[in-house]
C-alpha cells in the first residue's frame, strides 16, 4: 500500500510515495537520502533522529510520515545558507569542540536551532533541560552546552542589528 | 609547532553538516535485510527447529539455523593474532549456536526483502528447547553438578591465575605472612562493581556483498584489520579474500573492539548468492547481544605500617564472563595488575584472578579494560584504610604512589615519567580539599556534604602482554600537500585530527596540508590493529613520525637534486628553505609539480613505515568530587568535580579536554545510575533499552572540569602517553569516597543508586 506524501523538505517541495506505516526517519533516510537523520533507538529515547516539523523539534523515529502532510521539515542538510556558510549553531559546535563521534550531533543541532530561534535567553540549567532528550556518550554534554549557550548569545547580539 | 595546538577537528565540518558518512549511510537501498532469532531461554540446547512457515512467507529469501552453520568455532576479541597457539584467543562460538548460553542467544537468521518481512518470519519459527536453570553468578556457575556452558571448560572456570611479586630479603616467606603480621595494621574489604554497557549512540551495523569472488563487509568497527582476520577464520576462507571497510563510526568505547556480527553478516551474504545483505542491530540487541563491562567482585587485604606505608596487599578478583569468552581472561588479569601498580608495596603483593562463564550477556572490552573495576576496589580500600587507622586519605595516597623509574616486577612496564603528585596537588587546590574536609566533618541532619578523591595509573597500549605494531603511509599530492593513510581508526576520540598534526609536525608542513584518509579499507590501509588500549597516539604516533620523517628526507633529497646548491635544506611552512638562513628556495607545490611531471626525473614521492612498539609507559591522574547527599531520598548530587591528568604532552589540548569530559561523564553514570539487571528466574535482561537503563542526560551532569599536568615522556613519539580511556577510571571511587566523608557510611557496591543507599543508610543507622 502506497500513499502520496506532499510536504516541504529543507525548503524544497517534495511529493513521493510512502508506506503509511513508515516513520518520518525512514522516509528521510531511506527514500530521500537525508542520512544526517540518525537512528539510535527507534523508540524516541535517544534524540538522534530529531528534525524540525514546522519549526518544532520532534523525534522522527516515532513520527509517522503521513503526519507530515503539507508540513515543513528541516534537517541538518538544510542549515547551510546559499553561500555555504554554516549556521551559527553549526559554527559554535565546531569552535567549542562539541563534536566527537558526531552521531548525536545532527539531532542536537536541530533542537538547538529551535532553542536559538526562539529569541529567548536561557540559564545554563534551562539549556540542560532543553537538550536532556538527547543522549550523548562522548562529550558529557559540557562542550555541547557551551556551543548552544554561545549560539544563543551570538544570535541575540546580532538580531535586530 | 603543529603538535600542541588546539586545531579544530578535521572532521567537524562534515559532522555538523550531516555529510559525514557512517556505515549504514553508505548502504545501497533497497537491500536485503537480515534479522536474528534470539533464544527465549538463557541456558540449554536447541533440540529442534521448524522453519517451514517462515520459509513460506512471501518476501523471505532464506532461513538459516544453528543446524546449518559451519561446525568450527572462532574467536571474537580485538586482539592481535598470536602466532603461538598457547596465547591465541579462546574460540568458543559458532555463527549460530545450538548450545544456548545467554538469554537471547543467536539461534537462527532470516534474510528477506525488507526488515518487516524478516521480523515476521522470525516469529513463525518454532523452536523446541532442552532447558537448564540460568546461572547468573560465578558462585552459581561453579557449584557442584551444574552443566558446563562449554564442554571444554567442565567447571565453568575459563581461567584462574595466581601471582606474587618477588620479595626482598626478610623473615617473611610470602605475601600471606606479611598480611597476617600483627605488627602491621591489618585491613580486609570486599567491593563489587556492576555490569554496564557502552551505549555508543550508533548501534553496530554492517552490510556485506561479494565482488570479484571476494567478500566485502562495510561495518561500524574500531578494528578493521582484525575483523578481516576473524571473518576469514569464522567462514573458513583465506583472509585475503575478505575486505573490510570502516567509515565514520558513532562511538565504540571498546564494544566495537570486538568482532560482533560481521562474520554472520558475511556468511548470510554468501548463502544468498553474494547479494548485498544488511544486518542492522536494534538498541535492545546491542544491550543483550554485544559486549559490556564485566561485573567483578574483589576481596582485598592490606598490611600498613605505623608510618602509613603499604607493606603488602592482596587482591582476589572474580570476573563474571557471561556466556562467551570474548576477551577471555585478559580483562580481569589487567584488573589485578592495575590494582598492583598505582601504589608501591614495600614487601609483597599477591594477585588471584578468576574468569567464570555464566549465562549473563557476555562482557568484553569497555573503556579501561578492567581498570575502572579495580580502581573502585583499590581507591575505596585506600579511603577505608585511612579511616580505620586514622590516616589522612590524601597523604596516605601521596606517600605510597608509584615512584618515578618504577618497573613492574612481573611485566616490566616502566614509569618513564610521572606527574602523579602534581596532579594530586592541582586537584587538591582546585576543589579546596583541606577546607572542605574540615568543614564537612561531623555533620548531622538529612542533607550532608562530603568531598572525596581517587587516583589511578594506566598503561599505554598493550606491550609486552601482546604485540604492538602500526604502519603509516604518506603520499605526495600534485599541489605539495600530502595524504596520510593509516590502519588506525577515528572512532570519535579525535584520532584523525591528532594524527594529522603529528604528520605535519614530522614533515614540517601545516596541519591543513595533511589530508587524512579517514575510511579504512583493508585492501589499501596499512596494517594497524586499531583503536583500543589508548594506544593509537602512542603506537601509531611512532609510525606516523617514522613515515613523516622518511617522507621529509625523500622530499629534501629531491629538492637537492633540483636546486643543486650546497648547504642544509629544511621544510618550513609550505617551502623548502635554506636551513641556516631560512631563505625560501622552492615551494612544495613547485617541487611536487616537478616530481609528478618532470620529463627528466619523474617520481611519486611516498613513504611508508612500520613501527613495532616494544615499549610502554604509565599515565596518571585523579578525580576530586564534592557531593551533597539527601539521606532520606538516597540521592547524591555532585556539586563540583575535577579530573586532573598526566597524559604526557598533549597533542591537541582542546580535544584532550573534551576527551576527559566524556570519560568523566561515563564515570558518573558508573558511579550513580547505570546497571544491567536480570530476572533471576529466566536470566532475561530487564533493562536493555535506553529508557530503563539509566544513561545520564545533560540534566544529570554537573559542570565538568578537566585539568592537566604535562610531562614529557621520553618513550612517547611526541612526549605523549595514554589519554582515551583514563578519564573514566577514577570518578566512581571519588564519588563513593565523598559519600563516605559525608555520612561515614561505606557503600562498597556500584552503582550508588537510591535503593542501595537507603539500604546502606538503614544499616548504618542513619535512617
PDB file of C-alpha atoms in Angstrom, chain B residues 502-651:
ATOM      1  CA  UNK B 502      51.688  14.541  14.113  1.00  0.00           C
ATOM      2  CA  UNK B 503      52.335  14.007  10.409  1.00  0.00           C
ATOM      3  CA  UNK B 504      52.503  17.755   9.843  1.00  0.00           C
ATOM      4  CA  UNK B 505      54.963  18.109  12.698  1.00  0.00           C
ATOM      5  CA  UNK B 506      57.231  15.339  11.417  1.00  0.00           C
ATOM      6  CA  UNK B 507      57.255  16.605   7.831  1.00  0.00           C
ATOM      7  CA  UNK B 508      57.354  20.321   8.670  1.00  0.00           C
ATOM      8  CA  UNK B 509      54.131  21.427   6.947  1.00  0.00           C
ATOM      9  CA  UNK B 510      50.892  22.962   8.266  1.00  0.00           C
ATOM     10  CA  UNK B 511      48.238  20.539   9.564  1.00  0.00           C
ATOM     11  CA  UNK B 512      45.748  21.728   6.938  1.00  0.00           C
ATOM     12  CA  UNK B 513      48.108  20.395   4.254  1.00  0.00           C
ATOM     13  CA  UNK B 514      47.710  16.867   5.612  1.00  0.00           C
ATOM     14  CA  UNK B 515      44.650  15.210   4.108  1.00  0.00           C
ATOM     15  CA  UNK B 516      43.909  12.193   6.209  1.00  0.00           C
ATOM     16  CA  UNK B 517      42.070   9.270   4.665  1.00  0.00           C
ATOM     17  CA  UNK B 518      39.521   8.645   7.367  1.00  0.00           C
ATOM     18  CA  UNK B 519      38.000   5.452   5.997  1.00  0.00           C
ATOM     19  CA  UNK B 520      39.993   2.249   6.399  1.00  0.00           C
ATOM     20  CA  UNK B 521      39.758  -0.174   3.508  1.00  0.00           C
ATOM     21  CA  UNK B 522      41.773  -3.248   4.437  1.00  0.00           C
ATOM     22  CA  UNK B 523      42.794  -3.591   0.779  1.00  0.00           C
ATOM     23  CA  UNK B 524      44.688  -0.300   0.930  1.00  0.00           C
ATOM     24  CA  UNK B 525      45.030   0.861   4.545  1.00  0.00           C
ATOM     25  CA  UNK B 526      48.400  -0.007   6.084  1.00  0.00           C
ATOM     26  CA  UNK B 527      48.255  -2.575   8.862  1.00  0.00           C
ATOM     27  CA  UNK B 528      47.341  -1.399  12.322  1.00  0.00           C
ATOM     28  CA  UNK B 529      45.354  -3.309  14.918  1.00  0.00           C
ATOM     29  CA  UNK B 530      43.002  -0.396  15.620  1.00  0.00           C
ATOM     30  CA  UNK B 531      41.532   1.766  18.346  1.00  0.00           C
ATOM     31  CA  UNK B 532      41.877   0.268  21.823  1.00  0.00           C
ATOM     32  CA  UNK B 533      44.097   0.408  24.910  1.00  0.00           C
ATOM     33  CA  UNK B 534      44.566   4.173  24.440  1.00  0.00           C
ATOM     34  CA  UNK B 535      47.327   3.052  22.097  1.00  0.00           C
ATOM     35  CA  UNK B 536      46.991   4.978  18.879  1.00  0.00           C
ATOM     36  CA  UNK B 537      48.568   8.366  19.723  1.00  0.00           C
ATOM     37  CA  UNK B 538      51.464   6.394  21.188  1.00  0.00           C
ATOM     38  CA  UNK B 539      51.935   3.361  18.942  1.00  0.00           C
ATOM     39  CA  UNK B 540      50.503   4.786  15.716  1.00  0.00           C
ATOM     40  CA  UNK B 541      52.149   8.083  16.627  1.00  0.00           C
ATOM     41  CA  UNK B 542      55.544   6.388  16.354  1.00  0.00           C
ATOM     42  CA  UNK B 543      54.639   5.021  12.912  1.00  0.00           C
ATOM     43  CA  UNK B 544      53.404   8.414  11.720  1.00  0.00           C
ATOM     44  CA  UNK B 545      56.567  10.093  12.962  1.00  0.00           C
ATOM     45  CA  UNK B 546      58.748   7.499  11.260  1.00  0.00           C
ATOM     46  CA  UNK B 547      56.866   7.699   7.960  1.00  0.00           C
ATOM     47  CA  UNK B 548      56.749  11.508   8.158  1.00  0.00           C
ATOM     48  CA  UNK B 549      60.499  11.822   8.716  1.00  0.00           C
ATOM     49  CA  UNK B 550      61.180   9.378   5.898  1.00  0.00           C
ATOM     50  CA  UNK B 551      58.897  11.359   3.596  1.00  0.00           C
ATOM     51  CA  UNK B 552      60.633  14.572   4.598  1.00  0.00           C
ATOM     52  CA  UNK B 553      64.030  13.067   3.715  1.00  0.00           C
ATOM     53  CA  UNK B 554      62.741  11.998   0.312  1.00  0.00           C
ATOM     54  CA  UNK B 555      61.335  15.458  -0.385  1.00  0.00           C
ATOM     55  CA  UNK B 556      64.599  17.085   0.661  1.00  0.00           C
ATOM     56  CA  UNK B 557      66.623  14.660  -1.480  1.00  0.00           C
ATOM     57  CA  UNK B 558      64.502  15.587  -4.493  1.00  0.00           C
ATOM     58  CA  UNK B 559      64.874  19.280  -3.625  1.00  0.00           C
ATOM     59  CA  UNK B 560      68.659  18.917  -3.509  1.00  0.00           C
ATOM     60  CA  UNK B 561      68.528  17.311  -6.918  1.00  0.00           C
ATOM     61  CA  UNK B 562      66.511  20.241  -8.285  1.00  0.00           C
ATOM     62  CA  UNK B 563      68.324  23.043  -6.512  1.00  0.00           C
ATOM     63  CA  UNK B 564      71.877  21.776  -6.984  1.00  0.00           C
ATOM     64  CA  UNK B 565      73.182  24.035  -4.216  1.00  0.00           C
ATOM     65  CA  UNK B 566      75.352  23.455  -1.173  1.00  0.00           C
ATOM     66  CA  UNK B 567      74.134  23.771   2.406  1.00  0.00           C
ATOM     67  CA  UNK B 568      71.476  22.162   4.561  1.00  0.00           C
ATOM     68  CA  UNK B 569      67.869  22.329   3.482  1.00  0.00           C
ATOM     69  CA  UNK B 570      64.744  22.323   5.642  1.00  0.00           C
ATOM     70  CA  UNK B 571      60.975  22.250   5.161  1.00  0.00           C
ATOM     71  CA  UNK B 572      59.150  25.153   6.786  1.00  0.00           C
ATOM     72  CA  UNK B 573      55.544  26.063   6.160  1.00  0.00           C
ATOM     73  CA  UNK B 574      54.980  25.222   2.532  1.00  0.00           C
ATOM     74  CA  UNK B 575      58.539  25.737   1.371  1.00  0.00           C
ATOM     75  CA  UNK B 576      61.919  24.169   1.103  1.00  0.00           C
ATOM     76  CA  UNK B 577      64.251  26.676   2.722  1.00  0.00           C
ATOM     77  CA  UNK B 578      67.932  27.154   3.402  1.00  0.00           C
ATOM     78  CA  UNK B 579      68.261  25.684   6.890  1.00  0.00           C
ATOM     79  CA  UNK B 580      70.753  28.295   8.042  1.00  0.00           C
ATOM     80  CA  UNK B 581      69.234  31.493   6.692  1.00  0.00           C
ATOM     81  CA  UNK B 582      65.598  30.422   6.389  1.00  0.00           C
ATOM     82  CA  UNK B 583      65.564  31.804   2.833  1.00  0.00           C
ATOM     83  CA  UNK B 584      62.761  30.283   0.756  1.00  0.00           C
ATOM     84  CA  UNK B 585      64.114  28.324  -2.205  1.00  0.00           C
ATOM     85  CA  UNK B 586      61.281  26.286  -3.621  1.00  0.00           C
ATOM     86  CA  UNK B 587      57.646  25.861  -2.690  1.00  0.00           C
ATOM     87  CA  UNK B 588      56.425  22.359  -2.045  1.00  0.00           C
ATOM     88  CA  UNK B 589      53.842  22.912  -4.784  1.00  0.00           C
ATOM     89  CA  UNK B 590      56.642  23.625  -7.275  1.00  0.00           C
ATOM     90  CA  UNK B 591      58.590  20.627  -6.065  1.00  0.00           C
ATOM     91  CA  UNK B 592      55.537  18.355  -6.315  1.00  0.00           C
ATOM     92  CA  UNK B 593      54.688  19.544  -9.800  1.00  0.00           C
ATOM     93  CA  UNK B 594      58.242  18.803 -10.890  1.00  0.00           C
ATOM     94  CA  UNK B 595      58.273  15.375  -9.218  1.00  0.00           C
ATOM     95  CA  UNK B 596      54.975  14.341 -10.805  1.00  0.00           C
ATOM     96  CA  UNK B 597      55.567  15.676 -14.306  1.00  0.00           C
ATOM     97  CA  UNK B 598      59.314  16.054 -14.828  1.00  0.00           C
ATOM     98  CA  UNK B 599      60.427  14.763 -18.223  1.00  0.00           C
ATOM     99  CA  UNK B 600      63.836  14.292 -16.677  1.00  0.00           C
ATOM    100  CA  UNK B 601      63.182  12.539 -13.360  1.00  0.00           C
ATOM    101  CA  UNK B 602      59.580  11.738 -12.576  1.00  0.00           C
ATOM    102  CA  UNK B 603      58.890  10.130  -9.211  1.00  0.00           C
ATOM    103  CA  UNK B 604      55.844   9.774  -6.993  1.00  0.00           C
ATOM    104  CA  UNK B 605      57.229  10.640  -3.579  1.00  0.00           C
ATOM    105  CA  UNK B 606      55.705   8.403  -0.913  1.00  0.00           C
ATOM    106  CA  UNK B 607      56.883   6.978   2.360  1.00  0.00           C
ATOM    107  CA  UNK B 608      55.679   4.031   4.332  1.00  0.00           C
ATOM    108  CA  UNK B 609      56.876   2.778   7.678  1.00  0.00           C
ATOM    109  CA  UNK B 610      56.037   0.151  10.233  1.00  0.00           C
ATOM    110  CA  UNK B 611      56.808   0.799  13.842  1.00  0.00           C
ATOM    111  CA  UNK B 612      56.769  -2.163  16.141  1.00  0.00           C
ATOM    112  CA  UNK B 613      56.497  -0.711  19.600  1.00  0.00           C
ATOM    113  CA  UNK B 614      58.353  -2.612  22.320  1.00  0.00           C
ATOM    114  CA  UNK B 615      57.795  -0.015  24.982  1.00  0.00           C
ATOM    115  CA  UNK B 616      55.062   1.077  27.338  1.00  0.00           C
ATOM    116  CA  UNK B 617      54.592   3.843  29.881  1.00  0.00           C
ATOM    117  CA  UNK B 618      52.186   4.953  32.582  1.00  0.00           C
ATOM    118  CA  UNK B 619      49.807   7.883  32.507  1.00  0.00           C
ATOM    119  CA  UNK B 620      48.322   9.129  35.762  1.00  0.00           C
ATOM    120  CA  UNK B 621      45.547  11.199  37.159  1.00  0.00           C
ATOM    121  CA  UNK B 622      42.965  11.721  39.811  1.00  0.00           C
ATOM    122  CA  UNK B 623      39.423  12.829  40.423  1.00  0.00           C
ATOM    123  CA  UNK B 624      38.165  15.060  43.227  1.00  0.00           C
ATOM    124  CA  UNK B 625      34.424  15.234  43.799  1.00  0.00           C
ATOM    125  CA  UNK B 626      32.286  17.285  46.146  1.00  0.00           C
ATOM    126  CA  UNK B 627      28.790  15.914  46.707  1.00  0.00           C
ATOM    127  CA  UNK B 628      25.588  16.557  48.589  1.00  0.00           C
ATOM    128  CA  UNK B 629      23.517  13.598  49.699  1.00  0.00           C
ATOM    129  CA  UNK B 630      19.861  13.686  50.629  1.00  0.00           C
ATOM    130  CA  UNK B 631      19.802  10.811  53.085  1.00  0.00           C
ATOM    131  CA  UNK B 632      16.037  10.043  53.301  1.00  0.00           C
ATOM    132  CA  UNK B 633      15.785  10.047  49.489  1.00  0.00           C
ATOM    133  CA  UNK B 634      19.095   8.281  48.900  1.00  0.00           C
ATOM    134  CA  UNK B 635      20.080  10.769  46.238  1.00  0.00           C
ATOM    135  CA  UNK B 636      23.562  12.048  45.522  1.00  0.00           C
ATOM    136  CA  UNK B 637      24.077  15.381  43.791  1.00  0.00           C
ATOM    137  CA  UNK B 638      27.567  16.089  42.526  1.00  0.00           C
ATOM    138  CA  UNK B 639      28.297  19.736  43.327  1.00  0.00           C
ATOM    139  CA  UNK B 640      31.782  20.037  41.928  1.00  0.00           C
ATOM    140  CA  UNK B 641      34.081  17.624  40.143  1.00  0.00           C
ATOM    141  CA  UNK B 642      37.500  17.786  38.557  1.00  0.00           C
ATOM    142  CA  UNK B 643      39.738  15.297  36.820  1.00  0.00           C
ATOM    143  CA  UNK B 644      43.456  16.057  36.628  1.00  0.00           C
ATOM    144  CA  UNK B 645      45.514  14.092  34.108  1.00  0.00           C
ATOM    145  CA  UNK B 646      49.143  13.493  33.299  1.00  0.00           C
ATOM    146  CA  UNK B 647      48.975  12.121  29.765  1.00  0.00           C
ATOM    147  CA  UNK B 648      52.379  13.435  28.847  1.00  0.00           C
ATOM    148  CA  UNK B 649      52.458  16.139  26.177  1.00  0.00           C
ATOM    149  CA  UNK B 650      49.026  16.994  24.819  1.00  0.00           C
ATOM    150  CA  UNK B 651      48.845  16.819  21.043  1.00  0.00           C
TER     151      UNK B 651
END
